[in-house]
């Protein structure tokens, strides 16, 4: 249910990449509290155009705890993949190296590719309320973050930032985390290989 706190509309589009980066970091930190070496791998879906083999026949149920006014929810994780139409490596390479787009244009294109992958996997991944129950969600978002980090690393793109007021730049529900505190993966201490 936390996933819907990112917000929608123009503000949501500006917060999309930094909010999900923070979400990944929080989840990875929770994993590392259990096993220090744990990390979220990325699913390089523009190259590895099938579901990761170890997840194909992995059926499981997730209990989403109660929050505020909602009761616990039991989610049977399912997928209905029809992966024709996945973004291609050529499309992603072109996006990663594009220095003519401003931040809003870049995040709009990347979010569109992101949405395509969610929809083509289907099932749990196609429902914003429960998609984080699927491990593929985290691997997919790590790939989106990886693509973003490549684009950000180009010197021509380093000054390009979300256009948000100070209030909207707070990454709810993780106040005091802001768009600026998660802007650089180097500053955050990680990299993609």
GROMACS .gro file of C-alpha atoms in nm:
model
  193
    1UNK     CA    1   0.000   0.000   0.000
    2UNK     CA    2   0.299   0.229   0.051
    3UNK     CA    3   0.358   0.219  -0.325
    4UNK     CA    4   0.063   0.449  -0.394
    5UNK     CA    5   0.209   0.722  -0.171
    6UNK     CA    6   0.438   0.832  -0.453
    7UNK     CA    7   0.155   1.045  -0.586
    8UNK     CA    8   0.024   1.098  -0.935
    9UNK     CA    9  -0.008   1.367  -1.198
   10UNK     CA   10   0.268   1.618  -1.268
   11UNK     CA   11   0.414   1.585  -0.917
   12UNK     CA   12   0.414   1.205  -0.939
   13UNK     CA   13   0.597   1.216  -1.271
   14UNK     CA   14   0.869   1.438  -1.121
   15UNK     CA   15   0.896   1.215  -0.811
   16UNK     CA   16   0.876   0.882  -0.998
   17UNK     CA   17   1.249   0.807  -1.026
   18UNK     CA   18   1.374   0.944  -0.691
   19UNK     CA   19   1.079   0.800  -0.497
   20UNK     CA   20   1.136   0.451  -0.636
   21UNK     CA   21   1.510   0.481  -0.573
   22UNK     CA   22   1.437   0.554  -0.208
   23UNK     CA   23   1.183   0.268  -0.197
   24UNK     CA   24   1.451   0.028  -0.331
   25UNK     CA   25   1.702   0.152  -0.074
   26UNK     CA   26   1.457   0.107   0.214
   27UNK     CA   27   1.367  -0.245   0.103
   28UNK     CA   28   1.730  -0.342   0.051
   29UNK     CA   29   1.820  -0.208   0.398
   30UNK     CA   30   1.540  -0.421   0.546
   31UNK     CA   31   1.680  -0.726   0.365
   32UNK     CA   32   2.029  -0.646   0.493
   33UNK     CA   33   1.897  -0.638   0.851
   34UNK     CA   34   1.826  -1.008   0.798
   35UNK     CA   35   2.129  -1.095   0.583
   36UNK     CA   36   2.404  -0.836   0.557
   37UNK     CA   37   2.513  -0.940   0.205
   38UNK     CA   38   2.163  -0.917   0.057
   39UNK     CA   39   2.099  -0.688  -0.238
   40UNK     CA   40   1.836  -0.637  -0.507
   41UNK     CA   41   1.952  -0.762  -0.846
   42UNK     CA   42   1.828  -0.587  -1.158
   43UNK     CA   43   1.634  -0.760  -1.435
   44UNK     CA   44   1.793  -0.633  -1.756
   45UNK     CA   45   1.466  -0.684  -1.944
   46UNK     CA   46   1.577  -0.508  -2.263
   47UNK     CA   47   1.838  -0.785  -2.308
   48UNK     CA   48   1.705  -1.074  -2.096
   49UNK     CA   49   1.363  -1.070  -2.254
   50UNK     CA   50   1.218  -1.361  -2.057
   51UNK     CA   51   1.127  -1.384  -1.691
   52UNK     CA   52   1.426  -1.480  -1.476
   53UNK     CA   53   1.422  -1.862  -1.482
   54UNK     CA   54   1.433  -1.901  -1.104
   55UNK     CA   55   1.107  -1.703  -1.075
   56UNK     CA   56   0.908  -1.875  -1.349
   57UNK     CA   57   0.762  -2.153  -1.132
   58UNK     CA   58   0.800  -1.975  -0.800
   59UNK     CA   59   0.446  -1.958  -0.656
   60UNK     CA   60   0.394  -1.791  -0.322
   61UNK     CA   61   0.158  -1.591  -0.105
   62UNK     CA   62   0.234  -1.260   0.066
   63UNK     CA   63   0.049  -1.126   0.368
   64UNK     CA   64   0.034  -0.747   0.348
   65UNK     CA   65   0.006  -0.615   0.706
   66UNK     CA   66  -0.280  -0.395   0.817
   67UNK     CA   67  -0.221  -0.022   0.797
   68UNK     CA   68  -0.436   0.247   0.952
   69UNK     CA   69  -0.788   0.175   0.834
   70UNK     CA   70  -0.714  -0.132   0.621
   71UNK     CA   71  -0.717  -0.496   0.720
   72UNK     CA   72  -0.436  -0.738   0.632
   73UNK     CA   73  -0.447  -0.856   0.273
   74UNK     CA   74  -0.345  -1.196   0.140
   75UNK     CA   75  -0.188  -1.171  -0.205
   76UNK     CA   76  -0.134  -1.480  -0.418
   77UNK     CA   77   0.142  -1.363  -0.650
   78UNK     CA   78   0.062  -1.447  -1.012
   79UNK     CA   79   0.196  -1.348  -1.350
   80UNK     CA   80   0.039  -1.360  -1.694
   81UNK     CA   81   0.342  -1.277  -1.910
   82UNK     CA   82   0.310  -1.191  -2.274
   83UNK     CA   83   0.650  -1.029  -2.320
   84UNK     CA   84   0.628  -0.942  -2.689
   85UNK     CA   85   0.657  -0.566  -2.710
   86UNK     CA   86   0.914  -0.528  -2.431
   87UNK     CA   87   1.137  -0.220  -2.471
   88UNK     CA   88   1.441  -0.312  -2.678
   89UNK     CA   89   1.807  -0.274  -2.596
   90UNK     CA   90   1.836  -0.020  -2.881
   91UNK     CA   91   1.557   0.192  -2.729
   92UNK     CA   92   1.714   0.182  -2.383
   93UNK     CA   93   2.064   0.257  -2.514
   94UNK     CA   94   1.928   0.556  -2.704
   95UNK     CA   95   1.754   0.681  -2.390
   96UNK     CA   96   2.059   0.626  -2.165
   97UNK     CA   97   2.280   0.833  -2.396
   98UNK     CA   98   2.029   1.107  -2.475
   99UNK     CA   99   2.159   1.448  -2.368
  100UNK     CA  100   1.897   1.658  -2.548
  101UNK     CA  101   1.606   1.568  -2.319
  102UNK     CA  102   1.527   1.762  -2.006
  103UNK     CA  103   1.445   1.572  -1.687
  104UNK     CA  104   1.068   1.573  -1.746
  105UNK     CA  105   1.108   1.431  -2.097
  106UNK     CA  106   1.353   1.166  -1.979
  107UNK     CA  107   1.142   1.048  -1.687
  108UNK     CA  108   0.832   1.044  -1.909
  109UNK     CA  109   0.995   0.810  -2.161
  110UNK     CA  110   1.147   0.587  -1.892
  111UNK     CA  111   0.819   0.571  -1.700
  112UNK     CA  112   0.644   0.467  -2.022
  113UNK     CA  113   0.892   0.179  -2.069
  114UNK     CA  114   0.848   0.094  -1.699
  115UNK     CA  115   0.469   0.080  -1.738
  116UNK     CA  116   0.502  -0.141  -2.047
  117UNK     CA  117   0.704  -0.399  -1.853
  118UNK     CA  118   0.454  -0.398  -1.562
  119UNK     CA  119   0.166  -0.452  -1.804
  120UNK     CA  120   0.337  -0.720  -2.013
  121UNK     CA  121   0.426  -0.924  -1.702
  122UNK     CA  122   0.065  -0.887  -1.590
  123UNK     CA  123  -0.098  -1.039  -1.287
  124UNK     CA  124   0.028  -0.896  -0.958
  125UNK     CA  125   0.274  -0.671  -1.141
  126UNK     CA  126  -0.018  -0.504  -1.318
  127UNK     CA  127  -0.182  -0.382  -0.995
  128UNK     CA  128  -0.021  -0.075  -0.832
  129UNK     CA  129  -0.170  -0.165  -0.493
  130UNK     CA  130   0.004  -0.505  -0.472
  131UNK     CA  131   0.282  -0.509  -0.733
  132UNK     CA  132   0.560  -0.482  -0.469
  133UNK     CA  133   0.453  -0.829  -0.346
  134UNK     CA  134   0.623  -0.979  -0.651
  135UNK     CA  135   1.005  -1.004  -0.628
  136UNK     CA  136   1.008  -0.915  -0.997
  137UNK     CA  137   0.881  -0.566  -0.899
  138UNK     CA  138   1.206  -0.496  -0.713
  139UNK     CA  139   1.426  -0.636  -0.989
  140UNK     CA  140   1.233  -0.434  -1.247
  141UNK     CA  141   1.270  -0.113  -1.048
  142UNK     CA  142   1.640  -0.179  -0.994
  143UNK     CA  143   1.670  -0.190  -1.374
  144UNK     CA  144   1.480   0.139  -1.403
  145UNK     CA  145   1.714   0.289  -1.142
  146UNK     CA  146   2.017   0.152  -1.330
  147UNK     CA  147   1.900   0.317  -1.653
  148UNK     CA  148   1.839   0.643  -1.467
  149UNK     CA  149   2.186   0.632  -1.309
  150UNK     CA  150   2.351   0.588  -1.650
  151UNK     CA  151   2.163   0.889  -1.788
  152UNK     CA  152   2.244   1.096  -1.478
  153UNK     CA  153   2.616   1.012  -1.501
  154UNK     CA  154   2.656   1.190  -1.834
  155UNK     CA  155   2.802   1.535  -1.758
  156UNK     CA  156   2.547   1.692  -1.994
  157UNK     CA  157   2.263   1.559  -1.775
  158UNK     CA  158   2.403   1.618  -1.427
  159UNK     CA  159   2.225   1.949  -1.371
  160UNK     CA  160   1.888   1.813  -1.481
  161UNK     CA  161   1.658   1.768  -1.182
  162UNK     CA  162   1.290   1.725  -1.100
  163UNK     CA  163   1.094   2.050  -1.093
  164UNK     CA  164   0.935   2.030  -0.749
  165UNK     CA  165   0.854   2.267  -0.467
  166UNK     CA  166   1.036   2.193  -0.138
  167UNK     CA  167   0.719   2.034   0.001
  168UNK     CA  168   0.666   1.809  -0.302
  169UNK     CA  169   1.035   1.714  -0.305
  170UNK     CA  170   0.989   1.528   0.027
  171UNK     CA  171   0.970   1.156  -0.050
  172UNK     CA  172   0.666   1.058   0.155
  173UNK     CA  173   0.653   0.864   0.381
  174UNK     CA  174   1.028   0.892   0.441
  175UNK     CA  175   1.055   1.253   0.557
  176UNK     CA  176   1.327   1.391   0.575
  177UNK     CA  177   1.434   1.207   0.255
  178UNK     CA  178   1.405   1.436  -0.045
  179UNK     CA  179   1.469   1.429  -0.415
  180UNK     CA  180   1.810   1.584  -0.345
  181UNK     CA  181   1.914   1.327  -0.082
  182UNK     CA  182   1.874   1.041  -0.333
  183UNK     CA  183   1.996   1.226  -0.643
  184UNK     CA  184   2.331   1.048  -0.677
  185UNK     CA  185   2.396   0.675  -0.646
  186UNK     CA  186   2.763   0.758  -0.591
  187UNK     CA  187   2.674   0.969  -0.286
  188UNK     CA  188   2.441   0.691  -0.170
  189UNK     CA  189   2.731   0.445  -0.192
  190UNK     CA  190   2.626   0.199  -0.460
  191UNK     CA  191   2.678   0.125  -0.827
  192UNK     CA  192   2.550  -0.109  -1.097
  193UNK     CA  193   2.781  -0.356  -1.267
   0.00000   0.00000   0.00000
